[in-house]
XYZ file of C-alpha atoms in Angstrom:
439
model
C 0.000 0.000 0.000
C 2.951 2.279 0.479
C 5.304 2.617 -2.513
C 7.831 4.674 -0.497
C 9.524 1.698 1.162
C 9.018 -1.113 3.676
C 7.017 -0.375 6.819
C 7.179 -1.827 10.297
C 4.136 -3.992 11.039
C 3.108 -1.657 13.885
C 3.043 1.288 11.481
C 1.188 -0.648 8.784
C -1.466 -1.769 11.286
C -2.052 1.779 12.557
C -2.311 3.156 9.014
C -4.778 0.484 8.024
C -7.026 1.079 11.031
C -6.912 4.830 10.415
C -8.059 4.263 6.812
C -11.333 2.553 7.792
C -14.302 4.818 7.178
C -16.958 3.308 9.454
C -17.388 1.105 12.542
C -15.851 -2.153 11.462
C -15.436 -5.720 12.630
C -12.263 -7.140 11.107
C -11.804 -10.853 10.506
C -8.104 -11.764 10.549
C -7.271 -14.828 8.463
C -4.634 -16.540 10.602
C -2.828 -19.747 9.717
C -0.355 -19.605 12.589
C 2.535 -18.604 10.333
C 4.631 -15.559 11.128
C 2.879 -13.223 8.672
C -0.700 -13.789 9.807
C 0.280 -14.071 13.479
C 2.147 -10.769 13.227
C -0.843 -9.167 11.522
C -3.249 -10.237 14.260
C -0.929 -9.115 17.048
C -0.098 -5.769 15.401
C -3.789 -4.976 14.937
C -4.608 -6.078 18.497
C -1.884 -3.835 19.941
C -2.963 -0.879 17.820
C -6.569 -1.247 18.972
C -5.503 -1.649 22.594
C -3.838 1.761 22.310
C -7.206 3.262 21.268
C -9.675 1.752 23.766
C -12.682 3.765 22.566
C -12.336 2.551 18.994
C -15.428 1.453 17.054
C -13.304 -1.278 15.454
C -13.160 -4.852 16.786
C -11.297 -8.017 15.849
C -12.182 -11.643 15.291
C -10.191 -14.388 13.590
C -10.532 -17.569 11.552
C -8.243 -20.410 10.555
C -8.825 -22.513 7.457
C -7.736 -26.122 7.840
C -7.172 -27.387 4.298
C -6.602 -30.945 5.641
C -3.661 -31.333 3.266
C -1.201 -32.165 6.058
C -1.562 -34.449 9.077
C -0.473 -31.655 11.427
C -3.047 -29.099 10.256
C -5.766 -29.894 12.822
C -3.366 -29.580 15.750
C -1.954 -26.338 14.317
C -5.477 -24.924 14.094
C -5.995 -25.744 17.775
C -2.757 -23.930 18.648
C -3.952 -20.866 16.770
C -7.303 -21.023 18.564
C -5.486 -21.062 21.917
C -3.377 -18.057 20.893
C -6.464 -16.077 19.878
C -8.149 -17.034 23.158
C -5.155 -15.664 25.077
C -5.726 -12.323 23.334
C -9.469 -12.386 23.982
C -10.217 -12.545 20.252
C -13.134 -14.728 19.022
C -11.881 -17.425 16.665
C -13.346 -20.057 14.347
C -11.784 -23.009 12.545
C -13.160 -23.759 9.087
C -12.322 -27.112 7.481
C -12.065 -27.724 3.749
C -14.245 -30.804 3.427
C -14.562 -33.265 0.587
C -12.267 -34.806 -1.991
C -9.375 -32.644 -3.152
C -8.538 -32.264 -6.851
C -5.445 -34.035 -8.154
C -4.571 -31.155 -10.477
C -4.659 -27.438 -9.729
C -4.636 -28.023 -5.989
C -3.235 -24.580 -5.147
C -5.920 -22.719 -7.104
C -8.654 -24.931 -5.676
C -7.323 -24.413 -2.137
C -7.275 -20.646 -2.656
C -10.888 -20.594 -3.838
C -12.002 -22.846 -0.985
C -10.059 -20.752 1.538
C -11.787 -17.509 0.613
C -15.207 -19.155 0.507
C -14.634 -20.523 4.020
C -13.373 -17.149 5.230
C -16.546 -15.572 3.858
C -18.587 -18.113 5.846
C -16.578 -17.286 8.962
C -17.070 -13.558 8.409
C -20.821 -14.074 8.244
C -20.802 -16.206 11.396
C -18.750 -13.624 13.311
C -20.561 -10.574 11.832
C -17.347 -9.269 10.259
C -17.512 -6.828 7.363
C -13.923 -7.021 6.115
C -11.252 -9.746 6.024
C -7.519 -9.107 6.288
C -4.744 -11.477 5.234
C -1.036 -11.489 6.028
C 0.445 -11.049 2.542
C 3.798 -9.253 2.723
C 6.249 -7.310 0.573
C 8.157 -10.564 0.095
C 5.015 -12.224 -1.303
C 4.576 -9.239 -3.600
C 8.149 -9.437 -4.805
C 7.810 -13.148 -5.589
C 4.516 -12.630 -7.393
C 5.951 -9.855 -9.561
C 8.961 -12.024 -10.407
C 6.745 -14.952 -11.421
C 4.514 -12.776 -13.574
C 7.515 -11.112 -15.206
C 8.674 -14.543 -16.368
C 5.338 -15.011 -18.157
C 4.847 -11.499 -19.546
C 6.792 -8.313 -20.116
C 3.716 -6.192 -19.347
C 3.783 -4.152 -16.131
C 2.057 -6.114 -13.364
C 0.117 -4.851 -10.379
C 1.183 -7.896 -8.399
C -0.951 -8.780 -5.388
C -3.817 -6.325 -4.957
C -4.076 -4.555 -1.611
C -7.886 -4.758 -1.783
C -10.043 -7.469 -3.377
C -13.820 -7.882 -3.395
C -14.817 -11.534 -3.014
C -18.104 -12.901 -4.332
C -19.484 -9.369 -4.848
C -19.971 -8.997 -1.116
C -16.863 -9.164 1.082
C -13.781 -6.944 0.857
C -10.401 -8.519 1.613
C -7.448 -6.278 2.513
C -3.694 -6.911 2.818
C -2.426 -4.384 5.406
C 1.125 -5.810 5.563
C 1.822 -5.666 1.839
C 4.507 -3.039 2.473
C 6.171 -4.994 5.313
C 9.136 -7.333 4.994
C 8.675 -10.779 6.475
C 11.800 -10.495 8.588
C 10.505 -7.260 10.152
C 7.312 -9.093 11.103
C 9.341 -11.887 12.670
C 11.453 -9.377 14.578
C 8.194 -7.879 15.883
C 7.088 -11.321 17.121
C 10.485 -12.190 18.600
C 10.489 -8.955 20.589
C 7.213 -10.093 22.172
C 8.346 -13.707 22.540
C 5.537 -14.954 20.347
C 6.198 -18.140 18.379
C 4.799 -19.059 14.987
C 4.259 -22.212 12.935
C 6.474 -22.990 9.947
C 4.646 -24.738 7.115
C 7.092 -27.190 5.454
C 5.471 -26.576 2.054
C 6.975 -23.073 2.181
C 10.387 -24.709 1.688
C 9.374 -27.308 -0.906
C 11.010 -26.487 -4.269
C 8.345 -28.376 -6.185
C 6.305 -25.165 -5.889
C 7.144 -22.327 -8.258
C 6.909 -19.686 -5.549
C 9.493 -21.477 -3.412
C 11.891 -21.742 -6.355
C 11.492 -18.033 -7.050
C 11.965 -17.240 -3.347
C 15.241 -19.143 -3.302
C 16.426 -17.395 -6.457
C 15.605 -13.959 -5.041
C 17.272 -14.641 -1.685
C 19.940 -12.076 -0.858
C 18.656 -9.430 -3.256
C 17.891 -6.246 -1.350
C 15.395 -4.526 -3.634
C 11.705 -5.036 -2.957
C 9.428 -4.437 -5.921
C 6.082 -2.953 -4.910
C 4.052 -3.179 -8.110
C 2.981 0.417 -7.463
C 3.674 1.616 -11.007
C 1.617 -1.166 -12.553
C -1.192 -0.526 -10.076
C -1.314 3.188 -10.934
C -1.409 2.447 -14.672
C -4.100 -0.221 -14.268
C -6.342 1.967 -12.089
C -6.010 4.866 -14.554
C -6.919 2.597 -17.467
C -9.923 1.236 -15.562
C -11.138 4.785 -14.930
C -10.703 5.748 -18.581
C -12.360 2.516 -19.731
C -15.310 3.135 -17.397
C -15.968 6.463 -19.126
C -15.453 4.775 -22.495
C -18.142 2.197 -21.659
C -20.636 4.938 -20.868
C -19.928 6.765 -24.135
C -19.362 4.020 -26.676
C -20.722 0.686 -25.480
C -24.314 -0.466 -26.044
C -25.927 -3.613 -24.669
C -28.787 -4.876 -26.824
C -29.536 -7.840 -24.579
C -27.524 -9.716 -21.947
C -25.847 -11.561 -24.836
C -25.126 -8.907 -27.500
C -22.647 -6.085 -26.972
C -21.748 -3.335 -29.436
C -18.838 -0.900 -29.456
C -19.746 2.175 -31.497
C -17.379 3.198 -34.330
C -16.208 6.309 -32.472
C -15.061 4.102 -29.604
C -12.699 2.038 -31.757
C -10.010 4.706 -32.188
C -8.438 4.704 -28.711
C -6.048 1.730 -28.772
C -4.819 2.204 -25.199
C -8.338 1.988 -23.781
C -9.233 -0.861 -26.134
C -6.203 -2.810 -24.895
C -7.739 -2.711 -21.419
C -11.466 -2.935 -22.230
C -11.619 -5.498 -25.044
C -9.926 -8.366 -23.140
C -12.254 -7.850 -20.173
C -15.401 -7.524 -22.275
C -14.340 -10.745 -23.996
C -14.058 -12.468 -20.615
C -17.549 -11.278 -19.667
C -19.201 -12.332 -22.941
C -17.172 -15.554 -23.112
C -17.649 -16.572 -19.484
C -13.918 -16.644 -18.739
C -12.310 -15.857 -15.389
C -9.361 -14.068 -16.993
C -9.096 -11.441 -19.741
C -7.854 -12.343 -23.194
C -4.116 -12.829 -23.480
C -1.873 -10.434 -25.345
C -1.748 -12.438 -28.608
C -5.534 -12.805 -28.877
C -6.049 -9.146 -27.951
C -3.615 -8.075 -30.673
C -5.502 -10.241 -33.180
C -8.813 -8.583 -32.294
C -7.319 -5.101 -32.392
C -5.694 -5.960 -35.727
C -9.179 -6.602 -37.130
C -10.420 -3.301 -35.682
C -7.493 -1.307 -37.023
C -7.826 -2.818 -40.494
C -11.140 -1.015 -40.823
C -12.461 -3.837 -42.998
C -15.645 -5.723 -42.050
C -14.851 -9.182 -40.798
C -15.043 -11.656 -37.946
C -12.637 -13.271 -35.549
C -13.218 -15.669 -32.658
C -11.153 -15.342 -29.493
C -11.798 -16.424 -25.910
C -15.128 -18.080 -26.890
C -16.375 -14.741 -28.280
C -17.198 -13.861 -31.877
C -16.007 -10.318 -32.677
C -17.898 -9.035 -35.716
C -16.668 -5.737 -37.186
C -19.192 -3.820 -39.287
C -19.796 -0.258 -40.437
C -21.864 0.407 -37.324
C -19.239 -0.897 -34.908
C -17.829 -4.019 -33.289
C -20.324 -6.631 -32.069
C -19.519 -9.198 -29.370
C -21.461 -12.440 -28.875
C -20.636 -15.787 -27.285
C -19.802 -18.456 -29.864
C -22.310 -21.291 -29.709
C -19.852 -24.165 -29.248
C -18.936 -25.844 -25.964
C -21.945 -24.675 -23.937
C -22.862 -27.340 -21.386
C -26.338 -27.827 -19.862
C -27.050 -27.024 -16.219
C -29.643 -28.950 -14.193
C -31.027 -27.481 -10.983
C -33.314 -28.961 -8.370
C -35.954 -26.781 -6.677
C -34.347 -24.012 -4.617
C -30.880 -24.598 -6.099
C -28.676 -22.065 -7.831
C -25.722 -22.411 -10.170
C -23.645 -20.845 -12.916
C -24.605 -21.575 -16.499
C -21.722 -21.267 -18.960
C -20.016 -18.988 -16.389
C -22.123 -16.146 -17.870
C -25.412 -16.352 -16.004
C -26.377 -17.034 -12.412
C -29.515 -19.192 -12.386
C -31.749 -19.491 -9.320
C -34.522 -22.072 -9.477
C -37.410 -20.737 -7.437
C -39.855 -23.181 -9.001
C -41.077 -26.450 -7.431
C -39.686 -28.475 -10.351
C -36.329 -29.659 -11.625
C -35.150 -27.592 -14.583
C -32.358 -27.726 -17.136
C -30.773 -24.721 -18.843
C -29.678 -25.299 -22.435
C -28.296 -23.040 -25.158
C -30.566 -21.831 -27.923
C -33.483 -19.419 -28.006
C -35.972 -18.357 -30.645
C -37.329 -14.878 -31.151
C -36.273 -11.311 -31.918
C -33.796 -9.096 -30.106
C -34.868 -5.468 -29.839
C -33.142 -2.926 -32.057
C -32.061 -2.886 -35.676
C -29.244 -5.400 -35.501
C -27.526 -7.512 -38.165
C -29.478 -10.707 -38.653
C -26.544 -13.101 -38.355
C -25.334 -11.362 -35.159
C -28.780 -11.957 -33.663
C -28.781 -15.544 -34.909
C -25.430 -16.311 -33.282
C -26.456 -14.592 -30.050
C -29.707 -16.532 -29.779
C -27.877 -19.807 -30.429
C -25.783 -19.141 -27.303
C -28.584 -17.690 -25.141
C -30.013 -19.611 -22.150
C -33.279 -21.546 -22.462
C -35.201 -23.310 -19.689
C -36.422 -26.842 -20.383
C -37.637 -29.780 -18.339
C -35.947 -33.188 -18.258
C -37.760 -34.265 -21.404
C -36.252 -31.328 -23.277
C -39.574 -29.518 -23.527
C -40.156 -25.875 -22.633
C -41.776 -25.831 -19.163
C -44.985 -24.118 -18.240
C -44.767 -20.323 -18.115
C -45.497 -20.433 -14.383
C -42.273 -22.385 -13.861
C -40.206 -20.073 -16.039
C -41.458 -17.040 -14.148
C -40.001 -18.466 -10.943
C -36.540 -19.027 -12.415
C -34.228 -16.041 -12.107
C -31.447 -15.704 -14.687
C -29.071 -12.786 -14.141
C -25.766 -11.801 -15.783
C -22.586 -13.026 -14.129
C -19.273 -11.300 -14.803
C -16.682 -14.089 -14.614
C -13.587 -11.840 -14.440
C -15.068 -9.721 -11.636
C -17.862 -11.352 -9.633
C -15.676 -13.871 -7.799
C -12.521 -11.788 -7.356
C -12.504 -8.052 -8.141
C -9.364 -6.044 -7.427
C -9.678 -2.386 -6.546
C -7.659 -1.584 -9.695
C -10.577 -2.782 -11.854
C -13.365 -1.540 -9.590
C -14.442 1.504 -11.617
C -14.603 -0.424 -14.897
C -16.526 -3.307 -13.308
C -18.981 -0.910 -11.692
C -19.527 0.856 -15.029
C -20.130 -2.545 -16.613
C -22.710 -3.373 -13.942
C -24.503 -0.121 -14.791
C -24.457 -0.969 -18.511
C -26.033 -4.376 -17.799
C -28.534 -2.901 -15.336
C -27.299 -5.068 -12.462
C -26.699 -3.949 -8.893
C -23.533 -1.900 -8.252
C -20.530 -3.385 -6.512
C -20.195 -2.414 -2.828
C -17.594 0.279 -2.282
C -14.496 -0.500 -0.201
C -14.810 0.376 3.509
C -11.602 2.405 3.341
C -10.926 6.057 2.672
C -7.399 7.343 2.292
C -4.362 5.097 2.319
C -1.033 6.904 2.259
C -2.902 10.043 1.268
C -4.601 8.454 -1.732
C -8.279 7.727 -2.225
C -9.252 4.107 -2.843
């Protein structure tokens, strides 16, 4: 959060608490490692120094059940929190674990369980113990994959459109946090996986050992936030939504390459139901079509981009769309583009393919492709259900690159997109100024 240099954990904790704009209950995600233990203790000490504060603490530990020692470690953390008088919950990742992509799956499960804990403990913000060392490693890993400036780990992330997650120690070195704990004679738990070179992050950490410079990602964050702001205005001026499945960029909006480089990959992710924006190569291919000025089509990221005299149209390609079956009262994501809630008393299935017009004077084949990829409610026999059933099924747009994890850098663009689709706005962060800058 502070690009000027590393902070002591005591200073970072005080700055974070001072940035909160309303009475707040903070849930500290604590694993028992030095970073999260230092975060909890630094916040507890800072609040103890201001006894009339409207801010309170609670804590939660996620037991991923990936190591035999994890349950006992969670009990140790619970005892530590009890000694500080801080309410604490243990949340266990239940069920079978995936054989591939375990780290990504564990991350998603961890935040979902933290959200459950926050609800149980009436917390309105979660904080995690990510440090400047984590940031440095993340920037190094991303630099190996791309030469584009990276924001690294975001200091604020909105999870599931409802819960903000902050990283108050992102400007603190890990060794400074450990010195803080040693001075108070507080022990921490060392996770052996943090030293296992089979993980990319550990290999990068070993390679970076001994280098003094700590990259902050501040430059990339400033650029990204500025682009998001510009792209939010661009959406308002040049983007038209003709239905939840047809987007149009007006001709006048196709001239600003810098804004297009930000907006097009993210619009593609929304219309294609992808969690991440288009990569650089695919984005360059789409922008090459735009800059040619010649009518034509290109498919990238499951989206058909159709350039015509009246602008660039975006629709989901009709291939690879799987059905979704929901029992009464259930909800689920269809094609990662729509959230479906079955309020009817019957089982339903959502398939691709609708019939009927789309309002507005639109190219016929654009409409045809859009309808082929649009959601349709059927029963198990494949027949359209009674209208009374359909009326009780709610289908609303879902923004895959933003609705699960939204960084503050992209907040303005995502909120402008929500306005364009007529969906509810994203909740604003519960912070005001950090290091003199508005969030």
